[in-house]
XYZ file of C-alpha atoms in Angstrom:
586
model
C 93.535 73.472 83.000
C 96.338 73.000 80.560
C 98.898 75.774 79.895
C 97.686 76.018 76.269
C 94.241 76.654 77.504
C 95.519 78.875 80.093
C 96.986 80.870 77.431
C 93.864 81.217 75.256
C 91.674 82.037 77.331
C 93.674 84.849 79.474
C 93.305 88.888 78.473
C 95.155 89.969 81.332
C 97.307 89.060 84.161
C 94.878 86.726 85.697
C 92.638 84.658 83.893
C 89.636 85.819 83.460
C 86.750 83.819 82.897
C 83.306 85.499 81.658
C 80.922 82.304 82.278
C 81.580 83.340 86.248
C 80.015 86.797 85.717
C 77.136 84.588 84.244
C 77.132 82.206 87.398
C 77.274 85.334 89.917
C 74.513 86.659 88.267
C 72.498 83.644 88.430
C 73.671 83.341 91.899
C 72.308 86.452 92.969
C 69.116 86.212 91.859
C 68.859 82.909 93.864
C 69.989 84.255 97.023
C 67.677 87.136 97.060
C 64.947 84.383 95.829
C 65.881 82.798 99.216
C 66.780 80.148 97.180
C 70.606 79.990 98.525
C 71.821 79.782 102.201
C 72.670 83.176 103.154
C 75.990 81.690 104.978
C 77.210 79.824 101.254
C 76.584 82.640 99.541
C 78.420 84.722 102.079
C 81.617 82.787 100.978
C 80.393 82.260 97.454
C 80.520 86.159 97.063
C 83.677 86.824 98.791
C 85.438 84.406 96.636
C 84.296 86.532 93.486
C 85.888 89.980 95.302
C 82.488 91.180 96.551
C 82.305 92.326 100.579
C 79.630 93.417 102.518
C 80.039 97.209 104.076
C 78.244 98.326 107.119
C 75.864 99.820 105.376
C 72.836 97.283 104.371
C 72.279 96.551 100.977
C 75.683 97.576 100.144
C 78.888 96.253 98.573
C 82.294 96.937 98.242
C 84.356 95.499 94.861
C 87.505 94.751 95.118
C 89.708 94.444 91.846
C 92.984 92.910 91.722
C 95.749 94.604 90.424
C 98.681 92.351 90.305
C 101.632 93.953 91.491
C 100.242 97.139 90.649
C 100.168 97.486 86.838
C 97.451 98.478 84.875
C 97.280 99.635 81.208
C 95.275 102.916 79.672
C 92.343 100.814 78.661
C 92.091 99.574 81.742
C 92.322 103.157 84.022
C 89.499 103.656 81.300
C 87.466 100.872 82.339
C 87.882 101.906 85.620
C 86.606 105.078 85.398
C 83.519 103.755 83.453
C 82.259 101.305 86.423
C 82.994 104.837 88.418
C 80.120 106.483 86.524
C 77.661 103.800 86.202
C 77.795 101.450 89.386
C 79.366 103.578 92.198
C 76.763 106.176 93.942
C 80.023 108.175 95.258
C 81.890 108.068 91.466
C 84.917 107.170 92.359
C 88.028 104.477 92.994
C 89.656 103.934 96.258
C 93.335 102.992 96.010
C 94.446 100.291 99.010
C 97.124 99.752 100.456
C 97.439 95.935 98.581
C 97.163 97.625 95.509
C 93.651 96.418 94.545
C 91.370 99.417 93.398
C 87.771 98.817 96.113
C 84.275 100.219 94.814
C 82.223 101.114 97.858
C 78.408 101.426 97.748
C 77.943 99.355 94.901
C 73.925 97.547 94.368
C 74.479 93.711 94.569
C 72.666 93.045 91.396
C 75.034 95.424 89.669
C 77.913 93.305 90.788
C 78.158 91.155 87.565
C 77.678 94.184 85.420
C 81.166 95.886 86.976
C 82.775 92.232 86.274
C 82.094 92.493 83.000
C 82.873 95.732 82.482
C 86.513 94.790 83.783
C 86.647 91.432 82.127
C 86.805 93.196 78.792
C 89.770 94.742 79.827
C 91.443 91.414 81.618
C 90.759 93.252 85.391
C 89.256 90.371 87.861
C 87.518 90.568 91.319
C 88.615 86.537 91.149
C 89.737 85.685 94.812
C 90.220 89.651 95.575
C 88.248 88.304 99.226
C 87.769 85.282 101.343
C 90.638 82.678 102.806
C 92.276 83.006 99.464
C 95.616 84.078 97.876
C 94.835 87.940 97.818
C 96.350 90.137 95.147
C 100.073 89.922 94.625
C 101.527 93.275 94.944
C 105.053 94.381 94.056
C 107.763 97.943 94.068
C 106.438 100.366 91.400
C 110.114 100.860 90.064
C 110.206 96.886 89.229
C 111.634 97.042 86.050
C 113.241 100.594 85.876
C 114.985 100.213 88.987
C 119.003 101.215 88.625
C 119.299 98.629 92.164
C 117.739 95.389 90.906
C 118.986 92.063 89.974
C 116.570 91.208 87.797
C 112.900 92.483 86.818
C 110.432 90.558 89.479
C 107.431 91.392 87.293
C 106.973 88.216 85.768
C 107.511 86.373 88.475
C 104.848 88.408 89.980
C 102.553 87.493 87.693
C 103.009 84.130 87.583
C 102.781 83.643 91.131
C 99.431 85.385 90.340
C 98.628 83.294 87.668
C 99.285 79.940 89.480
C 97.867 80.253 92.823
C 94.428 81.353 91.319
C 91.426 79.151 91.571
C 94.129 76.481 92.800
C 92.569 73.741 94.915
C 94.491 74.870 97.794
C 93.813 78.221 98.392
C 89.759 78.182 97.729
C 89.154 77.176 101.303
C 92.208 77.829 103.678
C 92.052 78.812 106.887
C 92.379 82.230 106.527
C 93.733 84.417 103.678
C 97.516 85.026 102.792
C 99.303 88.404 101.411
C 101.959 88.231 99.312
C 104.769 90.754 97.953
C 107.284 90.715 95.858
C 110.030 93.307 96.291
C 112.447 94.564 93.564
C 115.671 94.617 95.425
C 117.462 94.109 98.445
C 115.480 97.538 99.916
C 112.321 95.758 100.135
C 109.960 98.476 98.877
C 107.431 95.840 98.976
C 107.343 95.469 102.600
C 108.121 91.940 102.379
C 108.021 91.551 106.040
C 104.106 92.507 107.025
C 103.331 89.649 104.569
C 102.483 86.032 104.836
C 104.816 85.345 101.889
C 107.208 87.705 100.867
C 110.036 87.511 98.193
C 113.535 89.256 97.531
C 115.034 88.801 94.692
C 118.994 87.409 94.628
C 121.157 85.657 92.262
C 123.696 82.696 93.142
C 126.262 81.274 90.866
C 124.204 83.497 87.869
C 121.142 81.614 88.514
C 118.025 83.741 89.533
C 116.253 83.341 93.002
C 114.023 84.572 95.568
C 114.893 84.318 99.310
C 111.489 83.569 100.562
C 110.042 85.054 103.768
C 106.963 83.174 105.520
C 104.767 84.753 108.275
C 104.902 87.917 108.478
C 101.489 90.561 109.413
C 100.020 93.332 111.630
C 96.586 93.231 113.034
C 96.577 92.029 116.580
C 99.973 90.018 116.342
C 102.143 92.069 114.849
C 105.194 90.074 113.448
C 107.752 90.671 110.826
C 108.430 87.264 108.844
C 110.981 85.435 109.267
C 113.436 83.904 106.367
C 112.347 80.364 105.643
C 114.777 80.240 102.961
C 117.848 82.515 101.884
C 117.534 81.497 98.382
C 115.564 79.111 96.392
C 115.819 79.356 92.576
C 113.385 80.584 90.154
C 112.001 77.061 88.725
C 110.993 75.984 92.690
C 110.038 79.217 94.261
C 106.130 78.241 93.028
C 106.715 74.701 94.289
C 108.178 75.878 97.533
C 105.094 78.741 98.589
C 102.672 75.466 97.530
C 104.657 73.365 99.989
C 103.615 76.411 102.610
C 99.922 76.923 101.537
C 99.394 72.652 101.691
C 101.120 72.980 105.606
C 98.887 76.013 106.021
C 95.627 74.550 104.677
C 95.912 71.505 106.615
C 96.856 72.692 110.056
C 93.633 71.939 111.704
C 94.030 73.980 115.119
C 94.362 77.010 113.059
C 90.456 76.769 112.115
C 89.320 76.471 115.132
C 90.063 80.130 115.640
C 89.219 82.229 113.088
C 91.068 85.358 114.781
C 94.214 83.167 115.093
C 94.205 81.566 111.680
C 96.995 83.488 109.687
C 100.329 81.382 109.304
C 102.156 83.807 111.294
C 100.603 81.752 114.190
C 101.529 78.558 113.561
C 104.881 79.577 112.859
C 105.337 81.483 115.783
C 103.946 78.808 118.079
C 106.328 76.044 116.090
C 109.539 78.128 115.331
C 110.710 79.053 111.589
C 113.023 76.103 111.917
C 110.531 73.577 112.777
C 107.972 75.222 109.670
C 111.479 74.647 107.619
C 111.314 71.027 108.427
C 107.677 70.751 107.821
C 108.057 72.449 104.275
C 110.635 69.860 103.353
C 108.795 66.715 104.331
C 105.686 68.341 102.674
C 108.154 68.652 99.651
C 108.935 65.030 99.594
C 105.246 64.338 98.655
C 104.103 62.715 94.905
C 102.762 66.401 94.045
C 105.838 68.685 94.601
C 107.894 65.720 92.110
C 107.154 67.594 88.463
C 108.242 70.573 87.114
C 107.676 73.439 88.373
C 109.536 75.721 85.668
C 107.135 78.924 85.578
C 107.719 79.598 82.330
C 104.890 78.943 80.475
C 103.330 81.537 83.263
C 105.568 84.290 82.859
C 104.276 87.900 82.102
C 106.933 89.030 79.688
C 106.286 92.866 78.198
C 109.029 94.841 76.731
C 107.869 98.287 78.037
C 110.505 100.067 76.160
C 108.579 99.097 72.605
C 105.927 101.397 73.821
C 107.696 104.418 75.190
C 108.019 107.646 74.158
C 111.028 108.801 72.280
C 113.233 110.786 74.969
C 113.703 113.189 71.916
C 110.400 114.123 71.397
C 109.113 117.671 71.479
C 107.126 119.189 74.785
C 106.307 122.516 75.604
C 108.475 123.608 78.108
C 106.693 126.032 80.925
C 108.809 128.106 82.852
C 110.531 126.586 85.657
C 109.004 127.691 89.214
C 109.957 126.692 92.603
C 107.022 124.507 92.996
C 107.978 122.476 90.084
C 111.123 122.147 91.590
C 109.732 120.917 94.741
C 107.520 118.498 92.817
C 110.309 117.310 90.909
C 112.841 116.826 93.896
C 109.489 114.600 96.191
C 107.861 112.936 93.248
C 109.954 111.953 90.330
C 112.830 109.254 90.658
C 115.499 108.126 87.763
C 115.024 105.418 86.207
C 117.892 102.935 85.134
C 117.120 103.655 81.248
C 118.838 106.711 80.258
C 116.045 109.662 79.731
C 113.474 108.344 81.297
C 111.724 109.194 84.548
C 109.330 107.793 86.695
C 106.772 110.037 88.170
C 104.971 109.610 91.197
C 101.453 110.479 91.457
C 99.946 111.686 94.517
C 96.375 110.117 95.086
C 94.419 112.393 97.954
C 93.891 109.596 100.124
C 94.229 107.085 97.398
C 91.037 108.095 95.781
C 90.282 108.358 92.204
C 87.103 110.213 90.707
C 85.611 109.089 87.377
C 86.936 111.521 84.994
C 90.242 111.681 86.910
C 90.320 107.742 85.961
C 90.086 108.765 82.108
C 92.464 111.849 82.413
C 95.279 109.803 84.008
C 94.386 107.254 81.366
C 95.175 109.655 78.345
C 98.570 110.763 80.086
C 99.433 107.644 80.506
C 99.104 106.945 76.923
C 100.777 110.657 76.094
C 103.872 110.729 78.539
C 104.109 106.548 80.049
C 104.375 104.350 77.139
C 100.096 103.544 77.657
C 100.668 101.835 81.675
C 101.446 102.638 85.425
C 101.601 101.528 88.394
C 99.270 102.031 91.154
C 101.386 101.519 94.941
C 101.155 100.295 98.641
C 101.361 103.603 99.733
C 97.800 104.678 97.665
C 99.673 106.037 94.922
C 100.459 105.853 91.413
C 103.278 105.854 89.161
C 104.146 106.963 85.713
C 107.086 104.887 84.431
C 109.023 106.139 80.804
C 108.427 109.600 81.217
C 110.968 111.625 78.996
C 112.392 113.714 81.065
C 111.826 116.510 78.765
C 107.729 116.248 79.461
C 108.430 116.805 82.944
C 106.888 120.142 82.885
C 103.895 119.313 80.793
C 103.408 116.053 82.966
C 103.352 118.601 86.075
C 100.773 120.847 84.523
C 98.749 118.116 83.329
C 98.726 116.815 86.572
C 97.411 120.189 88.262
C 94.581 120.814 85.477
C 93.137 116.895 86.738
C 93.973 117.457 90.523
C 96.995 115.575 91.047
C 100.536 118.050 91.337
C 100.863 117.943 94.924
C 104.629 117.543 95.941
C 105.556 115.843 98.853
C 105.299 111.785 97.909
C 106.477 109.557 100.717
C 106.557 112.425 103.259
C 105.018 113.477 106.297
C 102.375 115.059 104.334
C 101.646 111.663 102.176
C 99.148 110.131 104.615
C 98.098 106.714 104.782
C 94.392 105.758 105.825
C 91.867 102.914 105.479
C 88.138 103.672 105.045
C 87.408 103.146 108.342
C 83.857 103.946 109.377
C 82.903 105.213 106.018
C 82.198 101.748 104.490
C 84.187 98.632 106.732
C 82.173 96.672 109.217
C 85.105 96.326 110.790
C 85.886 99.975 111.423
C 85.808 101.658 114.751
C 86.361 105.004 114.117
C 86.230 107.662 111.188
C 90.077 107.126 109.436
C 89.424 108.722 106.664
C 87.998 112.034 108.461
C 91.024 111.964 110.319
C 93.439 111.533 107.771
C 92.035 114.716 106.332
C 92.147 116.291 109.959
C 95.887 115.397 109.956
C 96.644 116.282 106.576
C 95.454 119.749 107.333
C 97.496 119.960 110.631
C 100.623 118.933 109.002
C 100.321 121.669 106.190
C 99.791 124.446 108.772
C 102.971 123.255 110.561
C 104.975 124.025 107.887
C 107.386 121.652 108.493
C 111.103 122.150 106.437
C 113.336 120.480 108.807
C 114.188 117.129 106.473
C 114.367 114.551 109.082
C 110.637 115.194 110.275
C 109.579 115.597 106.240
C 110.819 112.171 105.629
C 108.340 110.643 108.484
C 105.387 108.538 107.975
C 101.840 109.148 109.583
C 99.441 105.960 108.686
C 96.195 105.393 110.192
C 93.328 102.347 110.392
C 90.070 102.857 111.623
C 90.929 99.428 113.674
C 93.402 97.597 114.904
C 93.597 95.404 111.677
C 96.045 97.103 109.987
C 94.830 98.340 106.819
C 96.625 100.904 106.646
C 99.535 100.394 108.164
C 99.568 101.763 110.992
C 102.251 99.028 112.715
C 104.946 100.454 110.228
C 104.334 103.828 110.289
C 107.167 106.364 112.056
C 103.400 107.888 114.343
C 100.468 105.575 113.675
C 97.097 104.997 114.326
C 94.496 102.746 114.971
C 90.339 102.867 115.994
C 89.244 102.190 119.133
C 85.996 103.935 121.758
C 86.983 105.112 124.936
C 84.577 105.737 127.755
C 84.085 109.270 128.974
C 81.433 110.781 131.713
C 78.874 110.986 128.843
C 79.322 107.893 127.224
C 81.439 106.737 124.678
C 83.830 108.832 122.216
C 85.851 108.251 119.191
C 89.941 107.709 119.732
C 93.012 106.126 118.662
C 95.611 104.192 120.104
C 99.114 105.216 118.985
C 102.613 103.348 117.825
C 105.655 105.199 117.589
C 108.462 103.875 115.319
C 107.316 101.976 112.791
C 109.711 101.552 109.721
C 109.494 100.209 106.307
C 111.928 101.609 104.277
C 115.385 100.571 102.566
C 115.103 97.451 104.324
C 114.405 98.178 108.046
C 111.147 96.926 108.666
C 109.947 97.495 112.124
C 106.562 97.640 114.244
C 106.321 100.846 116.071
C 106.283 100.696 119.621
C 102.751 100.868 121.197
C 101.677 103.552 123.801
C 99.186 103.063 126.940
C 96.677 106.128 126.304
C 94.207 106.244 123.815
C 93.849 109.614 122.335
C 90.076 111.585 121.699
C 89.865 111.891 118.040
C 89.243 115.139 118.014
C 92.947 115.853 119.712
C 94.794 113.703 117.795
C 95.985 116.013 115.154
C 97.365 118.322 118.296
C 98.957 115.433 120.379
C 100.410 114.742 116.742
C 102.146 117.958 117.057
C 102.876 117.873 120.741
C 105.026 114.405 120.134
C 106.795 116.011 116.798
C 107.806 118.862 118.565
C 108.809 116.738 121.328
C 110.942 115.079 118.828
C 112.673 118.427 117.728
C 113.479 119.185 121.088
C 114.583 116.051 122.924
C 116.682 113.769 119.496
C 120.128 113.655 119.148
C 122.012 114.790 115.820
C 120.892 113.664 112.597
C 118.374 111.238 114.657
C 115.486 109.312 112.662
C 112.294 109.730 114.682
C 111.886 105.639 114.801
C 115.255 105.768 116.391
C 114.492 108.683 118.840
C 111.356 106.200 119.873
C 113.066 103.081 120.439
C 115.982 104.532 122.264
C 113.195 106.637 124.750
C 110.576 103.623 124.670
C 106.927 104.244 125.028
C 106.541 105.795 128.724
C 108.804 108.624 127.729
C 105.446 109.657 125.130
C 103.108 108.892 128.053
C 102.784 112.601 129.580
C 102.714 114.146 126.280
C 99.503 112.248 125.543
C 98.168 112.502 128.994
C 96.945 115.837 128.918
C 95.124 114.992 125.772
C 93.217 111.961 127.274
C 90.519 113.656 129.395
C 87.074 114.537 127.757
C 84.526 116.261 130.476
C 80.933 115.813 130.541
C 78.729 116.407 127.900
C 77.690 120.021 126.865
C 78.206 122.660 124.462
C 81.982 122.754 124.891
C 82.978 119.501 124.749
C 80.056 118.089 122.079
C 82.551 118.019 119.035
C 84.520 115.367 121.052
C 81.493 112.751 121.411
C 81.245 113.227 117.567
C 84.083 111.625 115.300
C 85.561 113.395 112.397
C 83.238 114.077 109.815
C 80.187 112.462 111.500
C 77.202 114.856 112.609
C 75.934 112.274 115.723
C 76.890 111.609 118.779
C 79.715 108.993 118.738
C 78.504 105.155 119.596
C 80.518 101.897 119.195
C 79.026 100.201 116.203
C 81.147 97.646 114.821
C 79.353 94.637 112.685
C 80.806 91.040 112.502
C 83.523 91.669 109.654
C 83.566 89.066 106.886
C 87.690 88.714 106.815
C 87.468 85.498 108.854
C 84.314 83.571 106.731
């Protein structure tokens, strides 16, 4: 496709192309004719951002939401597919900044496309061994730290790599992040590909990190290049997705297919060498100048005048608090972006319209939705502050507390995922509620992280997290029971990315939320002054954590006292191992 045909026929970030809502529905109707090999379809499906749950006869959606941004019409559109195609009425934030329908009919599939397609949202490569979404910092743009706005770059990156004919079939998928400065807000380093922006002798540049990921390796990427300049960084990541796509050991493994592999098994230096003889090939000699692909927006054409008129509530100390957790400065004088906190990233129907019309009102019509399973206002006048608060109440959303201990971080889990091992979600809600009555104020243990997955993939971020989390059955006298296996230490902020430390015992489900407060209070007792927790945990290691947890490993034999403990948060069975073959690795 030419760029001039790119251009006409694109309503959003990512092309969107409404004959493939025709084919999927066509497609459909085959398969369930038992006219299409279940297996093709499988990867037919994926590729169009449609994934099987646990339950049968059941999808998930996944929409794409490069680097985060979305515009009111689109929060709208959002909230329509709510109403119509989702049995639950909702959105579910992720931590790659898609937005994931759950329960969705496969014949109603297409429908939702459309729906979004009007409004330039795709599904396009949201699944499968593709290039998944793109995601980026919600401050990109309005950050007083950066060297230049990543956003377009973002996009183009977005733009370029989809329906390429190197990432339709590649071994497995690959994440990608762009970060806004030198902080890496992004998380650069749990990707595949990650980018920082820098600038050498005024010329603008990425240094480019390749291999990063959590799941059952976790690794933090290493630098393949400190900086490579805007017109190559595109010819550079295809150099790494041609290496990638035709390393044929990594396919014969679909659990150890990610490029993190290969480059650990090679060395970054030896991958360094590879990318340059791959970059000596016929293909990597034209241009590679992403201009034409560039998303270029003035966002300041569309924002409110920092002079304009609000009421003005009276001040309370829970606006205060709100103010001092959730709303940051931006680099253009007056303005204010406002962080939204999402109750476990989820987003009801009418709360999809509501946050539209603010966003139109108080943000200049757009926000951000973030890594984290938030969202963010950007252009805010800082004199509709107050109303933006009470607005944000009326619809649900004026919790404090963004980015702390209290902002927890879960995956689905065992409500929807094959995949899943154990209830996340019900747990996150468990914790949630344990951390409120702790009342925490001391600052150190407010700025912590608690992240959970219900497996060991990573979904939510468990490997980062300062006490996380992931899924797995232990055996007890009476069978099996729900539990977790813990890492301590985890980091991702202001640069210093690390994977928490993992501990021997797996914790009941049911007592995680108190051997969560056994090892916080062990923290208050045992650091040193003005100690982070992730550096309390690394200098004390993982035994140290051991008897804490012991005494909350033991579950007796079945019977009226011990019964919750065989049942997992939120479930009302006994607790069995179910886990389907997950459709990551098709």
């Amino acid at each position: 496709m030419t760029t001039t045909e790119f251009k006409q026929r694109t309503s959003g970030i990512i092309d969107v192309m409404p004959e493939e809502f025709d084919d999927f529905e066509l497609q459909v109707k085959r398969f369930q004719a038992g006219e299409f090999d279940e297996t093709e379809f499988l990867a037919y499906r994926l590729k169009q951002g449609v994934y099987g749950q646990r339950q049968p006869d059941a999808q998930m959606i996944r929409v794409k939401i490069p680097f985060g941004g979305l515009k009111a019409d689109q929060l709208d559109a959002l909230g329509e597919v709510s109403a119509k195609y989702v049995p639950l009425n909702k959105g579910h934030v992720t931590t790659r900044e898609n937005i994931q329908y759950h329960h969705v009919k496969l014949e109603d599939a297409a429908h939702v496309m459309r729906v979004l397609g009007e409004v330039g949202l795709t599904t396009r490569e949201a699944c499968g061994n593709t290039v998944r979404n793109v995601t980026g910092c919600a401050m990109a743009g309005v950050c007083s730290d950066e060297l230049f706005d990543v956003t377009p770059y973002a996009a183009a990156y977005a733009r370029y790599f989809v329906r390429h004919p190197y990432t339709q079939a590649l071994p497995r998928k690959v994440k990608t992040a762009f970060s806004g400065c030198a902080r890496d807000c992004a998380i650069t380093g749990i990707h595949d590909v990650g980018f920082i922006p820098k600038v050498e002798g005024g010329q603008r540049g990425f240094e480019i990190r390749v291999g990063g990921g959590t799941s059952i390796m976790p690794k933090i990427a290493p630098t393949l290049y400190d900086f490579v300049p805007v017109d190559e960084y595109l010819k550079v990541t295809e150099a790494v997705l041609r290496i990638f796509h035709h390393t044929a050991w990594l396919r014969k493994n679909k659990m150890k297919a990610r490029i993190k592999f290969h480059i650990a098994q090679v060395g970054i230096d030896a991958f360094r060498k590879e990318v340059e003889e791959e970059l000596r090939g016929d293909w990597a000699q034209r241009s590679f100048d992403p201009t034409s692909l560039l998303f270029i927006e003035d966002e300041s054409l569309d924002a409110p005048p920092v002079n304009s008129m609000y009421g003005n509530g009276a001040s309370s100390s829970e606006f205060e608090h709100w103010v001092e957790t959730n709303v940051v400065d931006q680099k253009q004088t007056g303005y204010k972006a406002v962080n939204v906190k999402l109750y476990q990233g989820d987003i009801q129907a009418d709360q999809f319209h509501k946050l539209a019309d603010m966003a139109r009102k108080y943000a200049g019509g757009r926000a951000r939705i973030t890594h984290q399973q938030n969202l963010t206002f950007r252009w805010v006048p800082e004199g509709a502050l107050h109303s933006v608060w009470e607005e944000l109440n009326e619809i649900g959303f004026g919790q404090s507390g963004i980015h702390e201990i209290s902002d927890v971080v879960s995956c689905p889990g065992t409500d929807s995922c094959k995949l899943g091992i154990t209830s996340s979600m019900g747990l996150g809600r468990a914790v949630m509620d344990k951390i409120e009555g702790m009342n925490i104020d001391d600052p150190l243990t407010r700025r912590m992280h608690v992240k959970m997955s219900g497996c060991p993939n990573g979904c939510g971020q468990h490997h980062v997290a300062d006490i996380g989390f992931h899924g797995a059955a232990s055996k007890a006298p009476s069978g099996q029971v729900p539990a977790y296996e813990l890492f301590l230490g985890g980091s991702y902020e202001e640069g210093d990315t690390r994977i928490g430390l993992r501990t021997r015992t797996k914790v009941p489900a049911k007592r995680v939320p108190d051997a969560l407060e056994k090892v916080i209070k062990f923290y208050w007792a045992y650091r040193e002054q003005g100690e982070e927790f992730k550096d309390f945990a690394a200098r004390l290691g993982p035994k140290e954590f051991e008897p804490i947890l012991q005494e909350f490993k033991e579950v007796g034999e079945l019977n009226r006292d011990t019964l919750q403990e065989y049942i997992d948060w939120d479930k009302t069975v006994k607790y069995k191992l179910e886990r389907g073959e997950g459709e990551c690795a098709v």
